[in-house]
CSV table of C-alpha atoms in Angstrom, one decimal:
chain,number,residue,atom,x,y,z
R,1,UNK,CA,-5.2,-39.9,22.4
R,2,UNK,CA,-3.4,-41.3,19.4
R,3,UNK,CA,-0.5,-39.8,17.7
R,4,UNK,CA,-2.6,-39.0,14.6
R,5,UNK,CA,-5.2,-37.2,16.6
R,6,UNK,CA,-2.6,-35.2,18.3
R,7,UNK,CA,-1.0,-34.3,15.0
R,8,UNK,CA,-4.3,-33.2,13.5
R,9,UNK,CA,-5.1,-31.0,16.5
R,10,UNK,CA,-1.6,-29.5,16.3
R,11,UNK,CA,-2.1,-28.6,12.6
R,12,UNK,CA,-5.5,-27.1,13.3
R,13,UNK,CA,-4.0,-25.1,16.2
R,14,UNK,CA,-1.2,-23.8,14.0
R,15,UNK,CA,-3.7,-22.7,11.3
R,16,UNK,CA,-5.9,-21.0,13.9
R,17,UNK,CA,-2.9,-19.2,15.3
R,18,UNK,CA,-1.7,-18.1,11.9
R,19,UNK,CA,-5.2,-16.7,11.0
R,20,UNK,CA,-5.4,-14.9,14.3
R,21,UNK,CA,-2.0,-13.3,13.7
R,22,UNK,CA,-3.1,-12.0,10.3
R,23,UNK,CA,-4.4,-8.5,10.7
R,24,UNK,CA,-5.9,-5.9,8.4
R,25,UNK,CA,-3.0,-3.6,9.0
R,26,UNK,CA,-0.7,-3.4,6.0
R,27,UNK,CA,2.6,-5.2,6.4
R,28,UNK,CA,5.9,-4.1,5.0
R,29,UNK,CA,6.5,-7.4,3.1
R,30,UNK,CA,3.4,-6.7,1.1
R,31,UNK,CA,4.5,-3.3,-0.2
R,32,UNK,CA,5.1,-3.5,-3.9
R,33,UNK,CA,6.0,0.1,-4.7
R,34,UNK,CA,6.7,3.2,-2.6
R,35,UNK,CA,7.5,6.9,-3.1
R,36,UNK,CA,7.9,9.8,-0.8
R,37,UNK,CA,8.6,13.5,-0.5
R,38,UNK,CA,9.9,15.7,2.3
R,39,UNK,CA,8.6,19.2,3.1
R,40,UNK,CA,10.5,20.7,6.0
R,41,UNK,CA,8.5,23.0,8.3
R,42,UNK,CA,5.1,22.3,6.5
R,43,UNK,CA,3.4,20.1,9.1
R,44,UNK,CA,0.1,21.9,8.7
R,45,UNK,CA,-0.2,21.1,5.0
R,46,UNK,CA,-0.9,17.4,5.2
R,47,UNK,CA,-4.6,17.5,4.8
R,48,UNK,CA,-4.2,20.0,2.0
R,49,UNK,CA,-1.9,17.4,0.2
R,50,UNK,CA,-4.6,14.7,0.5
R,51,UNK,CA,-7.2,17.0,-0.9
R,52,UNK,CA,-4.9,18.0,-3.8
R,53,UNK,CA,-4.2,14.3,-4.5
R,54,UNK,CA,-7.9,13.4,-4.5
R,55,UNK,CA,-8.6,16.2,-6.9
R,56,UNK,CA,-5.8,15.1,-9.2
R,57,UNK,CA,-7.1,11.6,-9.1
R,58,UNK,CA,-10.7,12.8,-9.9
R,59,UNK,CA,-9.4,14.7,-12.9
R,60,UNK,CA,-8.1,11.4,-14.4
R,61,UNK,CA,-11.7,10.2,-15.0
R,62,UNK,CA,-11.2,6.6,-14.1
R,63,UNK,CA,-13.8,4.1,-13.0
R,64,UNK,CA,-11.6,3.1,-10.0
R,65,UNK,CA,-13.0,3.4,-6.5
R,66,UNK,CA,-11.3,5.5,-4.0
R,67,UNK,CA,-12.1,6.3,-0.3
R,68,UNK,CA,-10.7,8.2,2.6
R,69,UNK,CA,-9.5,6.0,5.4
R,70,UNK,CA,-7.3,6.0,8.5
R,71,UNK,CA,-4.0,4.3,7.7
R,72,UNK,CA,-1.4,3.2,10.2
R,73,UNK,CA,2.0,4.3,9.0
R,74,UNK,CA,5.2,4.6,11.1
R,75,UNK,CA,3.3,3.7,14.2
R,76,UNK,CA,1.0,6.7,13.8
R,77,UNK,CA,-2.6,6.5,12.5
R,78,UNK,CA,-3.6,9.2,10.1
R,79,UNK,CA,-5.9,10.0,7.2
R,80,UNK,CA,-5.1,8.5,3.8
R,81,UNK,CA,-6.5,8.3,0.3
R,82,UNK,CA,-7.0,4.7,-0.8
R,83,UNK,CA,-7.4,3.9,-4.5
R,84,UNK,CA,-8.6,0.4,-5.2
R,85,UNK,CA,-7.3,-1.5,-8.3
R,86,UNK,CA,-8.6,-4.9,-7.3
R,87,UNK,CA,-9.3,-7.0,-4.2
R,88,UNK,CA,-5.6,-7.7,-4.1
R,89,UNK,CA,-4.0,-4.3,-5.0
R,90,UNK,CA,-4.6,-0.8,-3.6
R,91,UNK,CA,-2.6,2.4,-3.5
R,92,UNK,CA,-2.4,4.5,-0.4
R,93,UNK,CA,-1.5,8.2,-0.5
R,94,UNK,CA,-0.8,9.5,3.0
R,95,UNK,CA,1.3,11.8,5.1
R,96,UNK,CA,3.2,11.7,8.3
R,97,UNK,CA,4.6,14.5,10.5
R,98,UNK,CA,7.6,14.6,12.7
R,99,UNK,CA,8.1,17.8,14.6
R,100,UNK,CA,7.3,20.6,12.2
R,101,UNK,CA,8.2,18.6,9.1
R,102,UNK,CA,5.8,16.9,6.7
R,103,UNK,CA,6.6,13.6,4.9
R,104,UNK,CA,4.4,12.6,2.0
R,105,UNK,CA,3.9,8.9,1.2
R,106,UNK,CA,2.7,6.7,-1.6
R,107,UNK,CA,2.4,2.9,-1.2
R,108,UNK,CA,1.2,0.3,-3.6
R,109,UNK,CA,0.1,-2.5,-1.4
R,110,UNK,CA,-0.6,-6.1,-2.2
R,111,UNK,CA,-3.1,-7.6,0.3
R,112,UNK,CA,-1.8,-10.8,1.9
R,113,UNK,CA,-3.4,-14.1,1.1
R,114,UNK,CA,-4.8,-16.5,3.6
R,115,UNK,CA,-3.2,-19.4,1.8
R,116,UNK,CA,0.2,-18.0,2.2
R,117,UNK,CA,-0.2,-17.7,6.0
R,118,UNK,CA,-0.7,-21.4,6.5
R,119,UNK,CA,2.4,-22.7,8.3
R,120,UNK,CA,4.8,-24.9,6.4
R,121,UNK,CA,2.6,-25.6,3.4
R,122,UNK,CA,1.1,-22.2,2.7
R,123,UNK,CA,3.6,-21.2,0.1
R,124,UNK,CA,2.8,-24.3,-1.9
R,125,UNK,CA,-0.9,-23.6,-1.9
R,126,UNK,CA,-0.3,-20.0,-2.7
R,127,UNK,CA,1.9,-20.9,-5.7
R,128,UNK,CA,-0.7,-23.4,-7.0
R,129,UNK,CA,-3.7,-21.1,-6.8
R,130,UNK,CA,-2.1,-17.7,-7.5
R,131,UNK,CA,-1.0,-16.9,-11.0
R,132,UNK,CA,-0.2,-13.5,-12.4
R,133,UNK,CA,-0.5,-13.2,-16.1
R,134,UNK,CA,1.4,-10.7,-18.2
R,135,UNK,CA,-1.6,-8.5,-19.1
R,136,UNK,CA,-2.5,-8.3,-15.4
R,137,UNK,CA,1.0,-7.2,-14.5
R,138,UNK,CA,0.9,-4.6,-17.3
R,139,UNK,CA,-2.4,-3.3,-15.9
R,140,UNK,CA,-0.9,-3.1,-12.5
R,141,UNK,CA,2.1,-1.0,-13.8
R,142,UNK,CA,-0.4,1.3,-15.5
R,143,UNK,CA,-2.4,1.7,-12.3
R,144,UNK,CA,0.7,2.3,-10.2
R,145,UNK,CA,2.1,4.8,-12.7
R,146,UNK,CA,-1.2,6.8,-12.7
R,147,UNK,CA,-1.7,6.8,-9.0
R,148,UNK,CA,1.9,7.6,-8.2
R,149,UNK,CA,1.7,10.5,-10.7
R,150,UNK,CA,-1.3,11.8,-8.8
R,151,UNK,CA,0.7,11.8,-5.6
R,152,UNK,CA,3.7,13.4,-7.3
R,153,UNK,CA,1.6,16.1,-9.0
R,154,UNK,CA,-0.1,17.0,-5.7
R,155,UNK,CA,3.3,17.1,-3.9
R,156,UNK,CA,4.7,19.3,-6.7
R,157,UNK,CA,1.7,21.7,-6.6
R,158,UNK,CA,2.1,21.9,-2.8
R,159,UNK,CA,5.8,22.6,-3.1
R,160,UNK,CA,5.1,25.3,-5.8
R,161,UNK,CA,2.6,26.9,-3.4
R,162,UNK,CA,5.3,27.2,-0.7
R,163,UNK,CA,8.1,28.2,-3.3
R,164,UNK,CA,10.1,25.1,-2.5
R,165,UNK,CA,12.6,23.4,-4.8
R,166,UNK,CA,11.0,20.2,-6.2
R,167,UNK,CA,14.4,18.6,-6.9
R,168,UNK,CA,15.4,18.5,-3.2
R,169,UNK,CA,12.2,17.1,-1.7
R,170,UNK,CA,10.7,14.7,-4.2
R,171,UNK,CA,12.4,11.2,-4.3
R,172,UNK,CA,12.2,8.7,-7.1
R,173,UNK,CA,9.9,5.7,-6.6
R,174,UNK,CA,11.3,2.3,-5.8
R,175,UNK,CA,10.0,-1.2,-5.5
R,176,UNK,CA,9.3,-4.4,-7.4
R,177,UNK,CA,7.9,-2.5,-10.4
R,178,UNK,CA,11.1,-0.4,-10.8
R,179,UNK,CA,11.2,3.4,-11.0
R,180,UNK,CA,7.8,4.8,-12.1
């Protein structure tokens, strides 16, 4: 076996390993924006929160697709509302419980790209083939603002229902898009 053949087989093996390691589970490095709220002692209200968020989204009369899925968050799998902006970007509205407490979550997620996962040269291919134009970025900010507002409104309505102080439980959003 020549050195060239060995090198080609090694490169193919590395690419195959990289592809196999890629999973459909969202990864932290692909999170663009996040938001959360904390409702102590309200563990049972998680599903109600998702229903309220879904109704709030439906009231916006957009042509965006949405679906109920199971989302793995904090090593627990639970229901979530996924709102799809494009094949690359989706928003997830979910909840998590610890003890009797309820944590509400919003995540704007950017799906990973196969090109970026190629060892050593993936970043180069990714940069060559992936361009984000200003108007696309502005549309993404609009999408994120609208979907995060749906999550916040549902959380606020839930807190009002339980006579909770909104200022203590609802956190500001953070991420690459800044505060929304």
